[in-house]
Tab-separated table of C-alpha atoms in Angstrom:
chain	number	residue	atom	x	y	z
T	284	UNK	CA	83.637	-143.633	-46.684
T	285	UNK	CA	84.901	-144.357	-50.400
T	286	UNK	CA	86.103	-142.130	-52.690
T	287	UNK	CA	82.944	-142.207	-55.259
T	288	UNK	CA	80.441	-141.887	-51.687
T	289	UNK	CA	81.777	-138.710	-51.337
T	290	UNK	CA	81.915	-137.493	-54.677
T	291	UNK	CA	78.393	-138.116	-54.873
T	292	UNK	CA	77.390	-135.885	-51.405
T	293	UNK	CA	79.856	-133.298	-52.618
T	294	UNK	CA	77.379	-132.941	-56.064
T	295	UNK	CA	74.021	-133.465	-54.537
T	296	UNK	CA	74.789	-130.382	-52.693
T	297	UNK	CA	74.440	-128.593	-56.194
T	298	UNK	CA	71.753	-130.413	-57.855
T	299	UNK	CA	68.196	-129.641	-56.777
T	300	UNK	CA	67.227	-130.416	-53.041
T	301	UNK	CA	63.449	-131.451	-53.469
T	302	UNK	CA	61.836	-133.758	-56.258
T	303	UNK	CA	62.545	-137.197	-56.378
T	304	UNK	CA	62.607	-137.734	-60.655
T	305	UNK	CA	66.658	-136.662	-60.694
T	306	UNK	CA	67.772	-138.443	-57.879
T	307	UNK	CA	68.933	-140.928	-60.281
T	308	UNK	CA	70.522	-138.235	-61.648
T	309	UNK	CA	73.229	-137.867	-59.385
T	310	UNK	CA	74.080	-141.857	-59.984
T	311	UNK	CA	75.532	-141.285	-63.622
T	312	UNK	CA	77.329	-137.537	-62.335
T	313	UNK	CA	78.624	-138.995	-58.837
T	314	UNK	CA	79.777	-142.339	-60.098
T	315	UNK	CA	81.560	-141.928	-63.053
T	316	UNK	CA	79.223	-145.469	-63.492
T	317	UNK	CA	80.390	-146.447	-67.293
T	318	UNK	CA	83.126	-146.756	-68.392
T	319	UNK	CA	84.314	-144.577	-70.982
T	320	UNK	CA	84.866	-146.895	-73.814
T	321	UNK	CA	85.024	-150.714	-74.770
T	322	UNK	CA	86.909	-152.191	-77.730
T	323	UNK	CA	85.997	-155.422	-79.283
T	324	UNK	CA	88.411	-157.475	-82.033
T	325	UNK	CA	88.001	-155.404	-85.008
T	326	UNK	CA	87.380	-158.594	-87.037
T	327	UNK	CA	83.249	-159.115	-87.278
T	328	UNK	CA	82.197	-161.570	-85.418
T	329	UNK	CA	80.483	-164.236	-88.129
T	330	UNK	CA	78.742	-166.837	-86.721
T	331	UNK	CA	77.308	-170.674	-88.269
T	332	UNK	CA	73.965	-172.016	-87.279
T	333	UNK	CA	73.406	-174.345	-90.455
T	334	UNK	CA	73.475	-178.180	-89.911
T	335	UNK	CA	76.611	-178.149	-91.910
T	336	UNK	CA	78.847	-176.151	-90.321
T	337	UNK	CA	78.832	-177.237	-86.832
T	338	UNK	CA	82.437	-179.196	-86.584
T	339	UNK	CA	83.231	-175.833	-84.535
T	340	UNK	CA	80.956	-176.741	-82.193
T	341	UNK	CA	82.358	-176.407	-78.575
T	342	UNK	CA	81.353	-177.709	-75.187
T	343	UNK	CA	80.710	-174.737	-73.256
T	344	UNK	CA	79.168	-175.697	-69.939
T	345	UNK	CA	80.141	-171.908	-67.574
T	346	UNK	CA	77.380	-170.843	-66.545
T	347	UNK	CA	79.163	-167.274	-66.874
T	348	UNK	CA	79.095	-168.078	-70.371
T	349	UNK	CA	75.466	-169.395	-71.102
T	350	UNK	CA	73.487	-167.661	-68.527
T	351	UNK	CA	73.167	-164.579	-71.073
T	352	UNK	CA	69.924	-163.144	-73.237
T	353	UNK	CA	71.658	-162.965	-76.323
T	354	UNK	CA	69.011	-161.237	-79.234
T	355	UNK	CA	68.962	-164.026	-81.847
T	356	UNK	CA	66.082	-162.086	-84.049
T	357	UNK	CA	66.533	-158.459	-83.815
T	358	UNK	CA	63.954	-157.752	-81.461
T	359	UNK	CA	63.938	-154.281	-80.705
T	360	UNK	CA	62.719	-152.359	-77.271
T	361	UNK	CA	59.243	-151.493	-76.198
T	362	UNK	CA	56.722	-149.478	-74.421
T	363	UNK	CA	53.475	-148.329	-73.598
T	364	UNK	CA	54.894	-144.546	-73.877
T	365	UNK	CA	54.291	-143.350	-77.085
T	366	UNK	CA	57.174	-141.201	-76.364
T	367	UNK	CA	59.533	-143.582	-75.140
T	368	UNK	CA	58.511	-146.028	-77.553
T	369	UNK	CA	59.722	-143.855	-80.506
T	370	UNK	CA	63.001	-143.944	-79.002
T	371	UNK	CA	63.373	-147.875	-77.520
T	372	UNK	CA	61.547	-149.521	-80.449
T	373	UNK	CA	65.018	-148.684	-82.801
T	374	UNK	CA	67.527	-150.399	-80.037
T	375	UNK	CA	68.576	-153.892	-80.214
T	376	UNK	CA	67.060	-155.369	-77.189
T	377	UNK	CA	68.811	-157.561	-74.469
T	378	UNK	CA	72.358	-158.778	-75.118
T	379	UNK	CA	74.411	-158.274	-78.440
T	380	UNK	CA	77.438	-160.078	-77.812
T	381	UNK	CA	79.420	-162.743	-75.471
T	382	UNK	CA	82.808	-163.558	-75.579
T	383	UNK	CA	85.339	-165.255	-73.292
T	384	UNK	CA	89.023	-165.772	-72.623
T	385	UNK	CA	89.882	-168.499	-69.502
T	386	UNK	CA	89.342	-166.058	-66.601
T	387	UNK	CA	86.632	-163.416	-68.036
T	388	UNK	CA	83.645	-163.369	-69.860
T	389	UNK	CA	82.522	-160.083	-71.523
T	390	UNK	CA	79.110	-159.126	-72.478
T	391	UNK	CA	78.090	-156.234	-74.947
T	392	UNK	CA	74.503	-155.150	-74.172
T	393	UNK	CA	72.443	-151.759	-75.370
T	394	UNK	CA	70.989	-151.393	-71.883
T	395	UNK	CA	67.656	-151.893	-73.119
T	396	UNK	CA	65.599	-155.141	-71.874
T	397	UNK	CA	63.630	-157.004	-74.390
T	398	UNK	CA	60.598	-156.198	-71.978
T	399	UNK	CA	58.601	-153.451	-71.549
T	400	UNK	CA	59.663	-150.120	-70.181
T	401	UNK	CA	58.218	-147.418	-68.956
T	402	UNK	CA	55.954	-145.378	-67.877
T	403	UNK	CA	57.835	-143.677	-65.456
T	404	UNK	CA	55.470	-141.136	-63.284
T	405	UNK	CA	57.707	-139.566	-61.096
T	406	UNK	CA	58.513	-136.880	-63.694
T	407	UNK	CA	61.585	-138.622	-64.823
T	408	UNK	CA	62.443	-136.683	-68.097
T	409	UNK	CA	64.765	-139.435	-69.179
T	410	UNK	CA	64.218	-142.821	-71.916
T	411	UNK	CA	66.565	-145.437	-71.609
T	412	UNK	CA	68.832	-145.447	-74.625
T	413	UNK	CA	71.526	-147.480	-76.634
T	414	UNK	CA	74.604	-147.529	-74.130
T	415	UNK	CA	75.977	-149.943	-75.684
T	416	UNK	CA	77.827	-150.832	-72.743
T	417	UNK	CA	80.462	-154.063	-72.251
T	418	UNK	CA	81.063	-155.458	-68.750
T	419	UNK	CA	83.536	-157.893	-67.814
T	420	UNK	CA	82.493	-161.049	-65.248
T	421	UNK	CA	85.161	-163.116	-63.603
T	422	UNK	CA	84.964	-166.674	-64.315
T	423	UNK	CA	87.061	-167.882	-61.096
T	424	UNK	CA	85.614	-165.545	-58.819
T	425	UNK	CA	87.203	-165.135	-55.086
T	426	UNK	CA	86.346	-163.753	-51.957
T	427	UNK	CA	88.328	-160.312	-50.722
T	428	UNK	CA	89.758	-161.808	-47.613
T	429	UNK	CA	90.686	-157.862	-46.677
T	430	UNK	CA	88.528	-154.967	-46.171
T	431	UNK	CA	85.149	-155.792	-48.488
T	432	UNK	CA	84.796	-153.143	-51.603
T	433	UNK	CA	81.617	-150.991	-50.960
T	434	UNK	CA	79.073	-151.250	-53.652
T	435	UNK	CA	79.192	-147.787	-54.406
T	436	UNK	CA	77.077	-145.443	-56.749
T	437	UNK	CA	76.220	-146.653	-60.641
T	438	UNK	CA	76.159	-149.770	-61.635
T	439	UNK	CA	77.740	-152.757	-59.706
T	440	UNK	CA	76.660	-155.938	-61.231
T	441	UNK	CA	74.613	-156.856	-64.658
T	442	UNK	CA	71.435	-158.835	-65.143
T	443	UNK	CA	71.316	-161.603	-67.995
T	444	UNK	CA	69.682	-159.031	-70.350
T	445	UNK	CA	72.737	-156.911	-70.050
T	446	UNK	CA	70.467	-154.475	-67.646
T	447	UNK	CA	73.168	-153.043	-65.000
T	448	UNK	CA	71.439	-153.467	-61.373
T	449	UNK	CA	72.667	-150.921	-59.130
T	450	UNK	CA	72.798	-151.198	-55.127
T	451	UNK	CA	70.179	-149.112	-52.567
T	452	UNK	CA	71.590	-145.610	-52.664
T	453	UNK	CA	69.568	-143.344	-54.458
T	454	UNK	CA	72.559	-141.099	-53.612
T	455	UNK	CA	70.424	-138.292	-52.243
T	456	UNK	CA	70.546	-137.681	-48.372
T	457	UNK	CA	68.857	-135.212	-46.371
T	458	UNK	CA	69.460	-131.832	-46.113
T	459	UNK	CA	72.824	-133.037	-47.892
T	460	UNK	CA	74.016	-133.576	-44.611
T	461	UNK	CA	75.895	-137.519	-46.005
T	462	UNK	CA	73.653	-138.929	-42.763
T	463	UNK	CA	70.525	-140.111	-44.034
T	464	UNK	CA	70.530	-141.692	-46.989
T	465	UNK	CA	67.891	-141.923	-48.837
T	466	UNK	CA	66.533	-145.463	-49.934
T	467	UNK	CA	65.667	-145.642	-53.904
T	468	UNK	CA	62.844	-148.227	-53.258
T	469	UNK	CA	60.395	-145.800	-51.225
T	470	UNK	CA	62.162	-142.937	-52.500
T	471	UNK	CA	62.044	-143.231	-56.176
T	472	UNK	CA	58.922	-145.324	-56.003
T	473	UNK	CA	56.348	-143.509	-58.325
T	474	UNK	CA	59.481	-143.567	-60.838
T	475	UNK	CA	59.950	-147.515	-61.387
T	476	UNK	CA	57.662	-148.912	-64.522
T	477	UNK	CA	56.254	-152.189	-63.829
T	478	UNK	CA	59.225	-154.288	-64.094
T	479	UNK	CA	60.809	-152.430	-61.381
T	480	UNK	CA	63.291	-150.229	-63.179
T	481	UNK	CA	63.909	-146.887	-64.612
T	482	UNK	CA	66.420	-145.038	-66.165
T	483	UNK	CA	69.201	-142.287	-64.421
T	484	UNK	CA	69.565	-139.208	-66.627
T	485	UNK	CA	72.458	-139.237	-68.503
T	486	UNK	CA	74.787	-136.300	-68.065
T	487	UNK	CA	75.724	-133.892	-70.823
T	488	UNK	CA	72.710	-135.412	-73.075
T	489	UNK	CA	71.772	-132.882	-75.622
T	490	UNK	CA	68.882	-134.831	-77.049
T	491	UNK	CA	64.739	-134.434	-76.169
T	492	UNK	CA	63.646	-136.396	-74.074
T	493	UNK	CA	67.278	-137.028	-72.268
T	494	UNK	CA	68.665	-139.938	-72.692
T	495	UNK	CA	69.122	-142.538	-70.141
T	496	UNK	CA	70.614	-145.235	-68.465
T	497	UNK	CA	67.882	-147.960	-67.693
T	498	UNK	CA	68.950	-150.024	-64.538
T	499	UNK	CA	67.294	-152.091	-61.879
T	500	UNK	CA	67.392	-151.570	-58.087
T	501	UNK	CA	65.852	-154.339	-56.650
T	502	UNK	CA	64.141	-157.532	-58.162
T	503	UNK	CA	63.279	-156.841	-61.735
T	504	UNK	CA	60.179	-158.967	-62.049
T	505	UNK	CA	59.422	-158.641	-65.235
T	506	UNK	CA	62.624	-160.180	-66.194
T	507	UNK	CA	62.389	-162.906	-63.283
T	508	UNK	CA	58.952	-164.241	-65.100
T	509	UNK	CA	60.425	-164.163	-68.786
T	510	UNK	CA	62.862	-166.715	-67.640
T	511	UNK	CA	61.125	-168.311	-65.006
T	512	UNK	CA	57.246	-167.788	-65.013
T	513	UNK	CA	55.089	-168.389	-62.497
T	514	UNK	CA	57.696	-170.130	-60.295
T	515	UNK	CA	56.514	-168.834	-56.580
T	516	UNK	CA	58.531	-171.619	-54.821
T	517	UNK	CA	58.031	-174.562	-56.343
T	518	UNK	CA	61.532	-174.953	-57.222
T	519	UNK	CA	65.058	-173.091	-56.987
T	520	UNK	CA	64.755	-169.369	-58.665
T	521	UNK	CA	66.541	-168.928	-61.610
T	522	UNK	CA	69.976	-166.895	-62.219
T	523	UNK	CA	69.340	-163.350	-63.034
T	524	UNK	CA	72.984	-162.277	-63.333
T	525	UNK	CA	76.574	-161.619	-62.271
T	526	UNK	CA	77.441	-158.895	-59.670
T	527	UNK	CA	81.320	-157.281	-60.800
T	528	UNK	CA	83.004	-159.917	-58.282
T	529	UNK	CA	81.894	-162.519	-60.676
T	530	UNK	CA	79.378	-163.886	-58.122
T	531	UNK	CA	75.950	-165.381	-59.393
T	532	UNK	CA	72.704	-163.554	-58.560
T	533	UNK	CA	69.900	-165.200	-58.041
T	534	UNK	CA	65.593	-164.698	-57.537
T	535	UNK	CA	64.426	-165.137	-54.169
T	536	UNK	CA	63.973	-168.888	-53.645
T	537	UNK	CA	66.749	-171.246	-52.887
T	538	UNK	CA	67.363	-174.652	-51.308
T	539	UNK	CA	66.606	-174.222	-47.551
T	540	UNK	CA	69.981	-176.223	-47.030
T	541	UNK	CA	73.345	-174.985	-48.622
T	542	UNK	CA	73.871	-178.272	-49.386
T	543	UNK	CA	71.257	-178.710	-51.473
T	544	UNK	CA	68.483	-180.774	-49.698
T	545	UNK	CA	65.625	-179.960	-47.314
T	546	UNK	CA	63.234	-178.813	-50.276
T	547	UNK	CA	62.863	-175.052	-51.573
T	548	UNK	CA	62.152	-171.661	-49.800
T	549	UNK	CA	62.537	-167.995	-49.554
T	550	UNK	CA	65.785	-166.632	-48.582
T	551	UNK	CA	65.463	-164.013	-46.011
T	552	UNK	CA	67.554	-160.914	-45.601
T	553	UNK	CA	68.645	-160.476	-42.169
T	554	UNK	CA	69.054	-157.002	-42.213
T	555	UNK	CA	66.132	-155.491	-40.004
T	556	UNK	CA	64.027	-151.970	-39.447
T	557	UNK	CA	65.556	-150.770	-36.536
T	558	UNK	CA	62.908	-150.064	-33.407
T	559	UNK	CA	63.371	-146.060	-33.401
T	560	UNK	CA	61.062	-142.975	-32.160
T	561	UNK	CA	63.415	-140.734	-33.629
T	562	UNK	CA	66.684	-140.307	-36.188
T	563	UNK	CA	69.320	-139.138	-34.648
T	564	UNK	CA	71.728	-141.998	-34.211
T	565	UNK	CA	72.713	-144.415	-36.259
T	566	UNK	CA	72.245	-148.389	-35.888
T	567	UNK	CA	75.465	-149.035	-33.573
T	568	UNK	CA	74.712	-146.057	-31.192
T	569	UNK	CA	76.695	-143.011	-32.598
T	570	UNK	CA	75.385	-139.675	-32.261
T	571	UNK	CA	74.585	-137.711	-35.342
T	572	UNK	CA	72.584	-134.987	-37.297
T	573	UNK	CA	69.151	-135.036	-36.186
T	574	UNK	CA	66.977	-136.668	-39.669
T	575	UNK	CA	62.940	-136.398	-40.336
T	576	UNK	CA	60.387	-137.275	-38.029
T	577	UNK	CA	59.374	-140.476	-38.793
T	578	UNK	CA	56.249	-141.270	-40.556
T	579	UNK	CA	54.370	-139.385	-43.129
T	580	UNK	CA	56.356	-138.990	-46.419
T	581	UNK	CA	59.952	-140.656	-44.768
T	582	UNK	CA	58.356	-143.718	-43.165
T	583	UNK	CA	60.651	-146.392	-41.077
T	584	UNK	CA	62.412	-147.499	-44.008
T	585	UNK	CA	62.386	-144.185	-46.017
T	586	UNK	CA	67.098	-144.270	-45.315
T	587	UNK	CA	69.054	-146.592	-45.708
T	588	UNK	CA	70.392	-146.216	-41.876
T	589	UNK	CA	67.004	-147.051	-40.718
T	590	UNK	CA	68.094	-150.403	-41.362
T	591	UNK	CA	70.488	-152.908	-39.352
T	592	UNK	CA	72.278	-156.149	-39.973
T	593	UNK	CA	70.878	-158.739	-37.675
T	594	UNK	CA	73.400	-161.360	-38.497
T	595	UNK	CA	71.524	-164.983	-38.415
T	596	UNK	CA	68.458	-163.795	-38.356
T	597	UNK	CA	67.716	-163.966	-41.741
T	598	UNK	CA	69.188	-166.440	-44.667
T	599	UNK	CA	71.998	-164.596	-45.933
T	600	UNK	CA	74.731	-162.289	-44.692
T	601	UNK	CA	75.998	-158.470	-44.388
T	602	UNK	CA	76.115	-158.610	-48.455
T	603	UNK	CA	72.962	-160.831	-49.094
T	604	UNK	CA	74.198	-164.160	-50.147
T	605	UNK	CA	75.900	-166.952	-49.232
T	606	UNK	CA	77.690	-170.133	-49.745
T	607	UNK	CA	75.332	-172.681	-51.595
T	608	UNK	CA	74.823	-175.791	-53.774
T	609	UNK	CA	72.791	-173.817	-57.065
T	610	UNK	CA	71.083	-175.910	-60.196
T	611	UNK	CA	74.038	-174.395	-62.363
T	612	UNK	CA	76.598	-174.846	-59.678
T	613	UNK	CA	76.062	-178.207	-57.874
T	614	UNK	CA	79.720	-178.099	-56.257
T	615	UNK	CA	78.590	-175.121	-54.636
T	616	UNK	CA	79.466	-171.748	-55.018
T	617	UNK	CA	78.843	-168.255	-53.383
T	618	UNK	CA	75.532	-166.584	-54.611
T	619	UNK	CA	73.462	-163.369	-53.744
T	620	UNK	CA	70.314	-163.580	-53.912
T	621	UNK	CA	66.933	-160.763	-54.499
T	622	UNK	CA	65.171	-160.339	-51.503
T	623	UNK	CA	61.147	-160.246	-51.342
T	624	UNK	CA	59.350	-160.735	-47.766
T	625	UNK	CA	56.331	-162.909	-47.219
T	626	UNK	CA	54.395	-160.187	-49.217
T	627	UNK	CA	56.139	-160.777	-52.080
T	628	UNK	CA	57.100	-156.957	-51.915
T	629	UNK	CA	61.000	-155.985	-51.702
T	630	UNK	CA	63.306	-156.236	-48.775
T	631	UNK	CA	66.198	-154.798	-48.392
T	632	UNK	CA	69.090	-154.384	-49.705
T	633	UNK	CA	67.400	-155.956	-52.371
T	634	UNK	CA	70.240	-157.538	-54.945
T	635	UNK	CA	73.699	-156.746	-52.728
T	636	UNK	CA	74.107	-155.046	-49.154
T	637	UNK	CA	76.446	-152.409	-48.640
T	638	UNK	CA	79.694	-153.957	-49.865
T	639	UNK	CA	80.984	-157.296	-51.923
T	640	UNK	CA	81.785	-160.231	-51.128
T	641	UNK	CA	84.199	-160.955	-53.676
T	642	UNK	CA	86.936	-159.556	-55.384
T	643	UNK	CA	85.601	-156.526	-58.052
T	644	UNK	CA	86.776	-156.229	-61.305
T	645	UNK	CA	87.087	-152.607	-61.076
T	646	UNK	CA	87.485	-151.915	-64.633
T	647	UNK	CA	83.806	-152.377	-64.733
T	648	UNK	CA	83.610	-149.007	-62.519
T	649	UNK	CA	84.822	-145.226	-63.287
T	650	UNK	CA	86.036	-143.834	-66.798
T	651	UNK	CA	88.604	-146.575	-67.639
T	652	UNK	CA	87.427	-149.034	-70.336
T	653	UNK	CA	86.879	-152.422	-70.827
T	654	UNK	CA	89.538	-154.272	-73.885
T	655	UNK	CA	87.902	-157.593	-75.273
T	656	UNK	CA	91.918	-159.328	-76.181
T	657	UNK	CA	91.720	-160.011	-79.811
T	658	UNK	CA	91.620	-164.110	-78.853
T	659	UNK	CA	88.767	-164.191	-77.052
T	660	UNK	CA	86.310	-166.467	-78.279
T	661	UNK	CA	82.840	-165.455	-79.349
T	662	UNK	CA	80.195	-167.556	-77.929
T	663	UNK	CA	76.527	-167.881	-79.659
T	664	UNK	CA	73.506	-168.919	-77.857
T	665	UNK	CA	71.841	-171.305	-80.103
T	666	UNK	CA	68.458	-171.074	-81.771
T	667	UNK	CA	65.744	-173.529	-80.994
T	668	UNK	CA	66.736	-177.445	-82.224
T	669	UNK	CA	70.441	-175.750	-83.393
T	670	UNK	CA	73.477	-176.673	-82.540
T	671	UNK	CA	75.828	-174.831	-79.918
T	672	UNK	CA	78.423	-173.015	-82.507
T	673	UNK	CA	81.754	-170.825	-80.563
T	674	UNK	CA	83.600	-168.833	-82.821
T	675	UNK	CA	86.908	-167.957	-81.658
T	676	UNK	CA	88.020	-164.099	-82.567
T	677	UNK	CA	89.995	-164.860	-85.670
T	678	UNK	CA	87.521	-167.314	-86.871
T	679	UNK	CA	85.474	-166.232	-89.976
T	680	UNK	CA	82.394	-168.584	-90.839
T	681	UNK	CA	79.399	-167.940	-93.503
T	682	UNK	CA	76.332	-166.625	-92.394
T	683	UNK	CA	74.753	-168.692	-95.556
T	684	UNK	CA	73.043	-165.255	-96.246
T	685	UNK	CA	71.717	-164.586	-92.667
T	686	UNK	CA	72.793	-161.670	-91.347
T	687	UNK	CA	71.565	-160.695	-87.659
T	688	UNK	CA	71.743	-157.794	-86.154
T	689	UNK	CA	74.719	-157.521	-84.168
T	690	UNK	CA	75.741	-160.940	-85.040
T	691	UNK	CA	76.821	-160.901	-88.856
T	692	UNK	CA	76.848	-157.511	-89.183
């Protein structure tokens, strides 16, 4: 079991035992999710979009690079909750800043999606607030040929609207036993808004409401149709983000052969419900602490060791993804994938199984921080008909009197 797993059984044995709205809770507390600080070049980051200064133009073609949501108008965050709307509608939506150096990219985000949030009916007294969080992606990502780093509690990965996905876990178990672990999906269900996420109450937060950390668990739809609407398997889903090994992470539909050919479909998990009367061993025969009947409020399904890996019986492997020819990488490259079945509900695990497959950049984890080196270059999404404009750090263009938030500022 790793070191943050059993951090987070030793707190949930102190938070409250019943309720489902501060499960999430435990996430932020158990984790140590974000880290503690991030430091960017001091020098502001000043970027050209008029026709006449474009001779910095570069040729950026990394998908690592270009895949992001970058907020080009100012566009604040929203809501149907009058109450979480006061707080979302003054935060910069979706991603503030990119930057890259040969082997990382880094991405500054608030944490709050240019989409909708909220309700969330569970009870959850938390709004998702400005985290203003940075995460570093590998560019050259590689597989861990040793023992496979568990995707553990808080964050592990980051959408393209700088929204951190986090793995199954909803870190409570029951009777705080560490046996049967509770699976956010059915557990937390009546919290997620209708884009599929919700925020984890953020520790020590003085303010009313609390303030959050908004994060997805599982295939955040409302993001999936912003940047690729109404596609139900027509063609290859589009790339929703990076998990912290650098790996791509992609909607449910890819090409039905890794090698690109043999049309489009959905790409099944192969981890299965297992075919149990009762919990009280887990999925490779081991004897342990009795769980809930099943049924009623803990359905098949209800922990995450009601599940199995069936391996070849879906599309992907133990960590949901595999080796495949994408639209953005045609020489083929290692991708997860979100899981749906033929319902178009979820299916687990979701975004990532139970571990990585590549190599993590753990700075993205715990209470280090994350150091953007002061020659990075800045990359800027372009507007509409504009031309593609880098900035490297120490290069200082005029904004011509346009000043964007988080851009020129």
């Amino acid at each position: 079991m790793g070191t943050r797993k059993v951090i987070a059984a030793a707190v949930s044995t102190v938070l409250l035992a019943g309720g489902h709205a501060w499960a999430c809770q435990i996430h932020e507390l158990g984790s140590a999710s974000e880290p503690a600080v991030s430091a960017w070049p001091t020098q502001p980051l000043i970027a050209a979009r008029d026709s006449g200064l474009t001779a910095m133009a570069d040729t950026v073609a990394d998908p690592a690079i270009l895949a992001w949501r970058q907020n080009l108008t100012g566009q604040k965050g929203s809501s149907p909750s009058a109450t979480i709307n006061a707080v979302v509608s003054g935060i910069q939506a979706d991603v503030r800043s990119v930057a890259y150096t040969p082997s990382s990219v880094y991405v500054r985000a608030s944490g709050v999606p240019s989409h909708s949030v909220g309700p969330f009916l569970d009870g959850n007294p938390a709004v998702p607030t400005d985290r203003d969080r940075t995460f570093r992606i590998p560019r050259a990502p590689q597989p861990q040929n040793g023992t496979k780093t568990a995707t553990g509690l808080g964050a592990i990965g980051v959408m393209v609207n700088g929204v951190p996905l986090f793995n199954a876990a909803d870190a409570r178990s029951y009777n705080n036993q560490n046996v049967w672990h509770q699976n956010a999906v059915l557990a937390e269900a009546a919290g997620f808004d209708a884009a599929k996420g919700h925020p984890a109450p953020v520790q020590g937060s003085t303010t009313n409401p609390p303030s959050g950390a908004y994060h997805y668990h599982q295939l955040p739809v409302t993001l999936l149709n912003q940047i690729d609407p109404g596609n139900s398997g027509q063609k290859h889903s589009a790339l929703l983000g990076y998990a912290f090994d650098g790996y791509p992470i992609y909607g449910p539909y890819g090409y039905n052969n890794a090698d690109g050919t043999g049309g489009v479909g959905r790409m099944e998990s192969s981890y299965q419900l297992r075919n149990m009367t009762q919990r009280n061993t887990l999925a490779d025969g081991t004897p342990v602490a009795a769980g809930p009947a099943i049924g009623g409020s803990t359905p098949l399904g209800y922990y995450l060791e009601d599940f199995y890996f069936a391996s070849g019986s879906g599309d992907l492997d133990l960590h949901n993804g595999r080796f495949t020819v994408t639209p953005e990488y045609p020489q083929g490259t290692y991708a997860y994938f979100a899981t749906i079945d033929a319902a178009s509900g979820s299916a687990y695990p979701y975004l990532i199984g139970t571990s990585y497959y590549g190599v993590v950049a753990a700075d993205n984890l715990g209470q280090g921080g994350i150091t953007v080196p002061g020659d990075a270059t800045f990359y800027v999404a372009p507007e509409p008909g504009a031309s593609l404009v880098a900035v490297g750090g120490m290069l200082m263009l005029a904004c011509r009197g346009r000043r964007r938030s988080g851009i020129c500022d």
